[in-house]
Tab-separated table of C-alpha atoms in Angstrom:
chain	number	residue	atom	x	y	z
A	1461	MET	CA	21.451	-3.789	-25.965
A	1462	PRO	CA	18.602	-2.945	-23.551
A	1463	LYS	CA	19.241	-2.412	-19.876
A	1464	TYR	CA	18.208	-5.285	-17.608
A	1465	ALA	CA	16.451	-4.745	-14.255
A	1466	LEU	CA	15.844	-7.547	-11.763
A	1467	ILE	CA	12.910	-6.701	-9.484
A	1468	ALA	CA	12.642	-8.680	-6.248
A	1469	ALA	CA	9.335	-8.508	-4.383
A	1470	GLY	CA	7.622	-10.415	-1.584
A	1471	GLY	CA	4.315	-12.189	-1.530
A	1472	THR	CA	1.806	-9.452	-0.665
A	1473	GLY	CA	-0.044	-6.894	-2.736
A	1474	GLY	CA	1.624	-4.126	-0.747
A	1475	HIS	CA	5.012	-5.196	-2.136
A	1476	MET	CA	3.799	-6.280	-5.561
A	1477	PHE	CA	1.751	-3.227	-6.636
A	1478	PRO	CA	4.662	-0.748	-6.655
A	1479	ALA	CA	6.922	-3.406	-8.167
A	1480	GLN	CA	4.422	-3.884	-10.968
A	1481	ALA	CA	4.171	-0.125	-11.558
A	1482	LEU	CA	7.954	0.167	-11.871
A	1483	SER	CA	8.158	-2.822	-14.211
A	1484	GLU	CA	5.565	-1.223	-16.515
A	1485	ALA	CA	7.509	2.063	-16.605
A	1486	LEU	CA	10.793	0.315	-17.328
A	1487	LEU	CA	9.277	-1.750	-20.137
A	1488	LYS	CA	7.927	1.424	-21.761
A	1489	ASP	CA	11.459	2.817	-21.631
A	1490	GLY	CA	12.834	-0.222	-23.472
A	1491	TRP	CA	14.248	-2.132	-20.501
A	1492	ARG	CA	14.267	-5.879	-20.072
A	1493	VAL	CA	12.648	-6.796	-16.741
A	1494	LYS	CA	12.589	-9.949	-14.637
A	1495	LEU	CA	10.644	-10.552	-11.408
A	1496	SER	CA	12.317	-12.607	-8.668
A	1497	THR	CA	10.007	-14.002	-5.984
A	1498	ASP	CA	8.980	-17.311	-4.397
A	1499	ASP	CA	5.993	-19.579	-4.999
A	1500	ARG	CA	3.734	-17.510	-2.736
A	1501	GLY	CA	4.784	-14.254	-4.354
A	1502	ALA	CA	4.109	-15.630	-7.829
A	1503	ARG	CA	0.410	-15.870	-6.956
A	1504	TYR	CA	0.317	-12.088	-6.497
A	1505	ALA	CA	2.112	-11.400	-9.780
A	1506	THR	CA	-0.619	-12.342	-12.248
A	1507	ALA	CA	-1.192	-8.692	-13.234
A	1508	PHE	CA	2.445	-8.088	-14.197
A	1509	PRO	CA	2.960	-7.516	-17.937
A	1510	ALA	CA	3.571	-10.685	-19.909
A	1511	GLU	CA	6.930	-9.259	-21.014
A	1512	VAL	CA	8.214	-9.550	-17.442
A	1513	SER	CA	9.932	-12.927	-17.079
A	1514	ARG	CA	9.642	-14.743	-13.756
A	1515	GLU	CA	12.313	-16.328	-11.587
A	1516	ILE	CA	10.977	-18.443	-8.714
A	1517	LEU	CA	13.593	-18.909	-5.985
A	1518	PRO	CA	13.293	-20.808	-2.702
A	1519	SER	CA	13.061	-18.577	0.356
A	1520	ALA	CA	11.551	-18.626	3.828
A	1521	THR	CA	11.249	-16.710	7.072
A	1522	THR	CA	12.241	-17.658	10.603
A	1523	ALA	CA	9.656	-15.250	12.014
A	1524	ARG	CA	6.732	-17.668	11.773
A	1525	GLY	CA	5.891	-21.304	11.191
A	1526	GLY	CA	6.480	-24.362	13.332
A	1527	LEU	CA	9.783	-25.634	14.629
A	1528	THR	CA	10.466	-27.574	11.433
A	1529	GLY	CA	9.841	-24.474	9.332
A	1530	LYS	CA	12.110	-22.321	11.477
A	1531	LEU	CA	14.923	-24.864	11.340
A	1532	SER	CA	14.655	-25.358	7.571
A	1533	ALA	CA	14.364	-21.652	6.713
A	1534	PRO	CA	18.133	-20.892	6.654
A	1535	PHE	CA	18.743	-23.810	4.278
A	1536	LYS	CA	15.984	-22.653	1.927
A	1537	ILE	CA	17.384	-19.117	1.951
A	1538	ALA	CA	20.919	-20.386	1.252
A	1539	SER	CA	19.608	-22.491	-1.612
A	1540	GLY	CA	17.810	-19.455	-3.043
A	1541	ILE	CA	20.937	-17.273	-2.806
A	1542	LEU	CA	23.035	-19.871	-4.637
A	1543	ALA	CA	20.362	-20.145	-7.344
A	1544	ALA	CA	20.267	-16.372	-7.717
A	1545	ARG	CA	24.053	-16.176	-8.028
A	1546	ARG	CA	24.024	-18.838	-10.756
A	1547	ALA	CA	21.314	-16.942	-12.616
A	1548	PHE	CA	23.211	-13.640	-12.300
A	1549	ARG	CA	26.401	-15.211	-13.643
A	1550	ARG	CA	24.471	-16.372	-16.728
A	1551	ASP	CA	22.612	-13.079	-17.162
A	1552	ARG	CA	23.956	-10.227	-15.015
A	1553	PRO	CA	21.406	-7.471	-14.210
A	1554	ASP	CA	22.354	-3.821	-14.576
A	1555	VAL	CA	20.465	-3.116	-11.355
A	1556	VAL	CA	18.524	-5.086	-8.713
A	1557	ILE	CA	15.563	-3.440	-6.957
A	1558	GLY	CA	14.022	-4.936	-3.807
A	1559	PHE	CA	10.521	-4.095	-2.596
A	1560	GLY	CA	10.635	-5.960	0.703
A	1561	GLY	CA	9.360	-9.268	2.003
A	1562	TYR	CA	11.426	-12.370	2.698
A	1563	PRO	CA	11.210	-13.620	-0.927
A	1564	THR	CA	13.552	-10.743	-1.870
A	1565	ILE	CA	16.402	-12.112	0.293
A	1566	PRO	CA	17.994	-14.430	-2.325
A	1567	ALA	CA	18.199	-11.839	-5.131
A	1568	MET	CA	19.294	-8.983	-2.867
A	1569	SER	CA	21.921	-11.160	-1.176
A	1570	ALA	CA	23.280	-12.322	-4.522
A	1571	ALA	CA	23.433	-8.722	-5.798
A	1572	LEU	CA	25.303	-7.690	-2.638
A	1573	SER	CA	27.850	-10.498	-2.895
A	1574	MET	CA	28.422	-9.843	-6.617
A	1575	ARG	CA	28.552	-6.045	-6.228
A	1576	ILE	CA	25.690	-5.438	-8.624
A	1577	PRO	CA	24.106	-1.941	-8.285
A	1578	ARG	CA	21.117	-2.343	-5.988
A	1579	MET	CA	18.391	-0.374	-4.236
A	1580	ILE	CA	15.287	-0.923	-2.166
A	1581	HIS	CA	11.868	0.695	-2.026
A	1582	GLU	CA	10.109	0.812	1.350
A	1583	GLN	CA	6.363	1.357	1.139
A	1584	ASN	CA	5.614	2.074	4.814
A	1585	GLY	CA	6.624	4.710	7.330
A	1586	VAL	CA	8.398	2.030	9.409
A	1587	MET	CA	10.837	-0.135	7.466
A	1588	GLY	CA	10.153	-3.864	7.284
A	1589	ARG	CA	12.599	-6.467	8.579
A	1590	VAL	CA	14.119	-7.438	5.236
A	1591	ASN	CA	14.510	-3.862	4.011
A	1592	THR	CA	16.041	-2.925	7.371
A	1593	LEU	CA	18.591	-5.685	6.855
A	1594	PHE	CA	19.578	-4.468	3.389
A	1595	ALA	CA	19.183	-0.674	3.809
A	1596	PRO	CA	22.826	-0.106	4.932
A	1597	ARG	CA	24.049	-2.382	2.134
A	1598	VAL	CA	22.409	-0.859	-0.942
A	1599	ASP	CA	23.222	2.133	-3.133
A	1600	ARG	CA	19.822	3.853	-2.864
A	1601	VAL	CA	16.856	3.724	-0.485
A	1602	ALA	CA	13.543	4.965	-1.895
A	1603	CYS	CA	10.740	5.773	0.553
A	1604	GLY	CA	7.007	5.699	-0.102
A	1605	ILE	CA	5.934	7.457	3.119
A	1606	TRP	CA	7.814	10.477	4.357
A	1607	PRO	CA	9.347	10.724	6.826
A	1608	THR	CA	10.338	7.046	7.030
A	1609	ALA	CA	12.043	5.615	10.115
A	1610	LEU	CA	15.425	4.510	8.729
A	1611	PRO	CA	18.367	2.669	10.319
A	1612	GLN	CA	21.041	4.935	11.708
A	1613	GLY	CA	23.340	6.285	9.021
A	1614	VAL	CA	20.965	5.467	6.159
A	1615	THR	CA	19.707	8.288	3.938
A	1616	GLY	CA	16.488	7.879	1.995
A	1617	THR	CA	14.904	9.571	-1.029
A	1618	HIS	CA	11.182	10.318	-0.931
A	1619	THR	CA	9.676	8.970	-4.142
A	1620	GLY	CA	6.188	8.182	-2.861
A	1621	ASN	CA	4.308	4.936	-3.482
A	1622	PRO	CA	3.385	4.175	-7.101
A	1623	VAL	CA	-0.364	3.940	-7.702
A	1624	ARG	CA	-2.414	2.192	-10.353
A	1625	GLN	CA	-3.219	3.845	-13.680
A	1626	SER	CA	-6.897	3.985	-12.693
A	1627	VAL	CA	-5.877	6.139	-9.715
A	1628	LEU	CA	-3.504	8.281	-11.764
A	1629	ALA	CA	-6.341	9.024	-14.179
A	1630	ARG	CA	-8.214	10.689	-11.297
A	1631	ALA	CA	-5.260	12.332	-9.546
A	1632	GLY	CA	-6.198	15.758	-8.214
A	1633	ALA	CA	-9.836	15.429	-9.326
A	1634	ALA	CA	-11.967	18.354	-8.148
A	1635	TYR	CA	-13.608	17.771	-4.761
A	1636	ASP	CA	-17.346	18.363	-4.421
A	1637	PRO	CA	-17.783	19.404	-0.752
A	1638	PRO	CA	-20.711	18.078	1.303
A	1639	GLY	CA	-23.840	20.208	1.017
A	1640	ASP	CA	-27.593	19.731	1.083
A	1641	GLY	CA	-27.687	16.813	-1.340
A	1642	GLN	CA	-26.518	13.214	-1.244
A	1643	LEU	CA	-23.537	12.399	0.962
A	1644	ASN	CA	-21.188	9.621	-0.149
A	1645	LEU	CA	-19.211	7.709	2.477
A	1646	LEU	CA	-16.618	5.121	1.428
A	1647	VAL	CA	-15.353	2.516	3.916
A	1648	ILE	CA	-12.310	0.474	2.889
A	1649	GLY	CA	-9.862	-1.681	4.829
A	1650	GLY	CA	-7.262	-4.362	4.299
A	1651	SER	CA	-8.469	-7.939	4.513
A	1652	GLN	CA	-6.784	-8.546	7.877
A	1653	GLY	CA	-8.054	-5.375	9.485
A	1654	ALA	CA	-11.509	-5.000	7.949
A	1655	ARG	CA	-13.419	-6.620	10.828
A	1656	VAL	CA	-12.970	-3.715	13.242
A	1657	LEU	CA	-14.411	-1.363	10.632
A	1658	SER	CA	-17.381	-3.711	10.200
A	1659	ASP	CA	-17.860	-3.737	13.975
A	1660	ILE	CA	-17.726	0.031	14.523
A	1661	VAL	CA	-18.696	1.936	11.373
A	1662	PRO	CA	-22.337	0.757	10.975
A	1663	ALA	CA	-23.072	1.604	14.622
A	1664	ALA	CA	-21.394	4.996	14.255
A	1665	VAL	CA	-23.354	5.789	11.095
A	1666	ALA	CA	-26.628	4.686	12.705
A	1667	ALA	CA	-26.098	7.254	15.468
A	1668	LEU	CA	-25.657	10.206	13.090
A	1669	PRO	CA	-28.307	12.952	13.084
A	1670	GLU	CA	-31.344	12.058	11.012
A	1671	ASP	CA	-30.668	14.831	8.483
A	1672	ILE	CA	-27.332	13.203	7.606
A	1673	ARG	CA	-28.597	9.605	7.709
A	1674	ARG	CA	-31.426	10.154	5.226
A	1675	ARG	CA	-29.007	11.621	2.651
A	1676	LEU	CA	-26.202	9.161	3.224
A	1677	ASN	CA	-25.021	6.661	0.637
A	1678	VAL	CA	-22.495	4.182	2.091
A	1679	ALA	CA	-20.148	1.896	0.156
A	1680	HIS	CA	-18.578	-0.473	2.681
A	1681	GLN	CA	-15.899	-3.053	1.881
A	1682	ALA	CA	-16.400	-5.936	4.336
A	1683	ARG	CA	-15.121	-9.479	4.547
A	1684	SER	CA	-17.474	-12.172	3.255
A	1685	GLU	CA	-18.008	-13.645	6.716
A	1686	ASP	CA	-19.136	-10.225	7.998
A	1687	HIS	CA	-21.364	-9.391	5.033
A	1688	ASP	CA	-24.771	-10.398	6.398
A	1689	ARG	CA	-24.437	-8.689	9.760
A	1690	VAL	CA	-23.117	-5.479	8.181
A	1691	VAL	CA	-26.029	-5.444	5.714
A	1692	ALA	CA	-28.463	-6.012	8.595
A	1693	ALA	CA	-26.926	-3.199	10.659
A	1694	TYR	CA	-27.347	-0.642	7.882
A	1695	GLN	CA	-30.831	-1.876	6.990
A	1696	SER	CA	-32.038	-1.621	10.582
A	1697	ALA	CA	-30.828	1.992	10.653
A	1698	GLY	CA	-32.597	2.763	7.370
A	1699	ILE	CA	-29.337	3.679	5.622
A	1700	LYS	CA	-28.691	3.078	1.942
A	1701	ALA	CA	-25.552	0.952	1.784
A	1702	GLU	CA	-23.694	-1.221	-0.698
A	1703	ILE	CA	-21.643	-3.985	0.951
A	1704	GLU	CA	-19.056	-5.985	-0.972
A	1705	PRO	CA	-15.895	-7.935	-0.039
A	1706	PHE	CA	-14.013	-6.031	-2.738
A	1707	PHE	CA	-14.739	-2.989	-4.885
A	1708	ALA	CA	-13.001	-3.173	-8.244
A	1709	ASP	CA	-13.779	0.506	-8.823
A	1710	VAL	CA	-12.267	2.007	-5.659
A	1711	PRO	CA	-10.619	4.893	-7.580
A	1712	GLU	CA	-13.994	5.943	-8.989
A	1713	ARG	CA	-15.648	5.643	-5.580
A	1714	LEU	CA	-12.836	7.641	-3.982
A	1715	THR	CA	-13.327	10.368	-6.550
A	1716	ASP	CA	-17.071	10.568	-5.839
A	1717	CYS	CA	-16.970	10.294	-2.045
A	1718	HIS	CA	-17.228	13.168	0.433
A	1719	LEU	CA	-15.382	11.214	3.115
A	1720	VAL	CA	-13.439	7.954	3.287
A	1721	ILE	CA	-12.949	5.816	6.396
A	1722	SER	CA	-9.991	3.507	5.984
A	1723	ARG	CA	-7.122	1.589	7.457
A	1724	ALA	CA	-3.753	3.250	6.873
A	1725	GLY	CA	-2.022	0.747	4.628
A	1726	ALA	CA	0.568	2.290	2.326
A	1727	SER	CA	-1.454	1.646	-0.840
A	1728	SER	CA	-4.656	3.069	0.664
A	1729	VAL	CA	-2.851	6.206	1.840
A	1730	ALA	CA	-1.253	6.599	-1.596
A	1731	ASP	CA	-4.658	6.349	-3.327
A	1732	ILE	CA	-6.351	8.765	-0.898
A	1733	THR	CA	-3.638	11.396	-1.273
A	1734	ALA	CA	-3.234	10.991	-5.049
A	1735	ILE	CA	-6.929	11.741	-5.575
A	1736	GLY	CA	-7.151	14.062	-2.566
A	1737	ARG	CA	-10.047	13.240	-0.224
A	1738	PRO	CA	-10.811	13.880	3.465
A	1739	SER	CA	-10.345	10.759	5.544
A	1740	ILE	CA	-10.722	9.203	8.938
A	1741	LEU	CA	-7.903	6.696	9.339
A	1742	ILE	CA	-7.923	3.841	11.854
A	1743	PRO	CA	-4.447	2.239	11.752
A	1744	TYR	CA	-4.336	-1.539	12.069
A	1745	ALA	CA	-2.946	-2.092	15.556
A	1746	ALA	CA	-1.404	-5.486	14.757
A	1747	ALA	CA	0.650	-4.169	11.820
A	1748	MET	CA	4.342	-4.947	12.287
A	1749	GLY	CA	6.158	-2.087	14.009
A	1750	ASP	CA	2.835	-0.188	14.116
A	1751	HIS	CA	3.744	0.981	10.621
A	1752	GLN	CA	0.171	2.014	9.778
A	1753	SER	CA	0.304	4.683	12.486
A	1754	ALA	CA	3.490	5.955	10.863
A	1755	ASN	CA	1.747	5.923	7.475
A	1756	ALA	CA	-1.131	8.014	8.852
A	1757	ARG	CA	0.979	10.552	10.760
A	1758	PRO	CA	1.822	12.851	7.816
A	1759	LEU	CA	-1.891	13.171	6.999
A	1760	ALA	CA	-2.734	13.997	10.598
A	1761	ASP	CA	0.075	16.563	10.772
A	1762	ALA	CA	-1.190	18.218	7.576
A	1763	HIS	CA	-4.817	18.223	8.830
A	1764	ALA	CA	-5.750	16.045	5.857
A	1765	ALA	CA	-7.132	13.252	8.056
A	1766	ILE	CA	-8.431	12.492	11.503
A	1767	VAL	CA	-6.448	9.555	12.886
A	1768	LEU	CA	-8.142	7.375	15.514
A	1769	PRO	CA	-5.967	4.704	17.179
A	1770	GLU	CA	-7.699	1.337	17.255
A	1771	SER	CA	-7.101	1.104	21.008
A	1772	ILE	CA	-9.400	4.052	21.722
A	1773	VAL	CA	-11.811	4.263	18.802
A	1774	ASP	CA	-15.473	3.551	19.483
A	1775	ALA	CA	-18.756	4.204	17.704
A	1776	ALA	CA	-19.489	7.433	19.595
A	1777	THR	CA	-16.118	8.958	18.713
A	1778	LEU	CA	-16.503	7.964	15.087
A	1779	THR	CA	-20.038	9.390	14.947
A	1780	ARG	CA	-18.705	12.719	16.246
A	1781	ASP	CA	-15.922	12.907	13.660
A	1782	ILE	CA	-18.062	11.814	10.686
A	1783	ALA	CA	-20.630	14.480	11.537
A	1784	ALA	CA	-17.968	17.143	12.074
A	1785	ILE	CA	-16.642	16.659	8.518
A	1786	LEU	CA	-19.916	16.096	6.656
A	1787	THR	CA	-21.521	19.218	8.182
A	1788	ASP	CA	-18.569	21.544	7.541
A	1789	ALA	CA	-17.962	22.071	3.829
A	1790	ASP	CA	-15.031	24.415	4.406
A	1791	ARG	CA	-13.233	21.945	6.671
A	1792	ALA	CA	-13.899	19.037	4.309
A	1793	THR	CA	-12.541	21.052	1.366
A	1794	GLN	CA	-9.433	22.074	3.282
A	1795	MET	CA	-8.817	18.420	4.229
A	1796	ALA	CA	-9.194	17.362	0.591
A	1797	HIS	CA	-6.707	19.983	-0.568
A	1798	ALA	CA	-4.259	19.041	2.204
A	1799	ALA	CA	-4.477	15.371	1.197
A	1800	ALA	CA	-3.863	16.200	-2.473
A	1801	ALA	CA	-0.823	18.276	-1.487
A	1802	LEU	CA	0.678	15.131	0.071
A	1803	GLY	CA	-0.034	12.986	-2.982
A	1804	ARG	CA	2.777	11.732	-5.181
A	1805	PRO	CA	1.132	10.807	-8.482
A	1806	ASP	CA	4.611	10.976	-10.031
A	1807	ALA	CA	5.981	8.301	-7.669
A	1808	THR	CA	6.563	5.787	-10.455
A	1809	ALA	CA	8.466	8.376	-12.503
A	1810	ARG	CA	10.592	9.315	-9.482
A	1811	LEU	CA	11.398	5.666	-8.816
A	1812	HIS	CA	12.186	5.071	-12.494
A	1813	GLU	CA	14.584	8.016	-12.431
A	1814	LEU	CA	16.483	6.595	-9.425
A	1815	VAL	CA	16.791	3.207	-11.110
A	1816	THR	CA	18.045	4.775	-14.346
A	1817	GLU	CA	20.655	6.853	-12.481
A	1818	LEU	CA	21.867	3.820	-10.555
A	1819	ALA	CA	22.134	1.603	-13.626
A	1820	ALA	CA	24.168	4.287	-15.397
């Protein structure tokens, strides 16, 4: 009879992408897999394989929402835990894996109360609230960013953050350092934090020396409401630029770029290091626990990236750092190699191995 894994993940892409990668690996190995989430999380799960069954459980958070929402949250969570326990009694998982977010609370709580083998995967360098709650109460803690700030007494295993197959296909691709020809600059940022990049990057690029500007090809991911002004900013500076709210081919663009300017979300850092490219990282200041700064720190320490805190970054500083990398082929190459050395293209396999050991 095949092993059965229950994967619990919250309602953001940052939680769902690694959960999806693990589910795909387990299915290939003959496992039966179920995803436990809430209604919001289900909207982010459309790319999961059809073989993954879904279990929608009520859950909530007391961290946001109005007074009514805060008061009702404990009752929703309790209802979800009871539903999870009933489901586990009918069909007991061999292992339960949580990827963070409040929708994981019912399944992880039920696994704890029923003494089912359980583990969590933390994507960021600072552990989220729900994973912090469960970290001392699980059998394994897998970490995407290393080192990860863990609760006292908790030991973690560095697996890395699983990346998409389209990224894996380009892992460690040879880097073409900047020279006398075209220069490719990629600008990507999470939806919440993209506005600052749209405010600063076009002005910084416009101030670059003319020899760089005339050879520059910019691909800039900007929110729809910022599109027109970003297009106008590049056009007025005479810079060739492609502006879209979302690039479906980010792995290909990462492979071809000489430099990437990005937020420091866990998935972005995983993609940049898997492929191995020089970067300028601007951590999102409003991220909970300042976890994006923690995500960026290993790259800064390895000289794979220049990290500019949002509180101090301005166009002039960014202009200086873009020029410093694009005019120094040796430095750019060293940064690319340092980034690739931090990459964990085998993160899914490492995570799969932990799950298999725990289920045994």
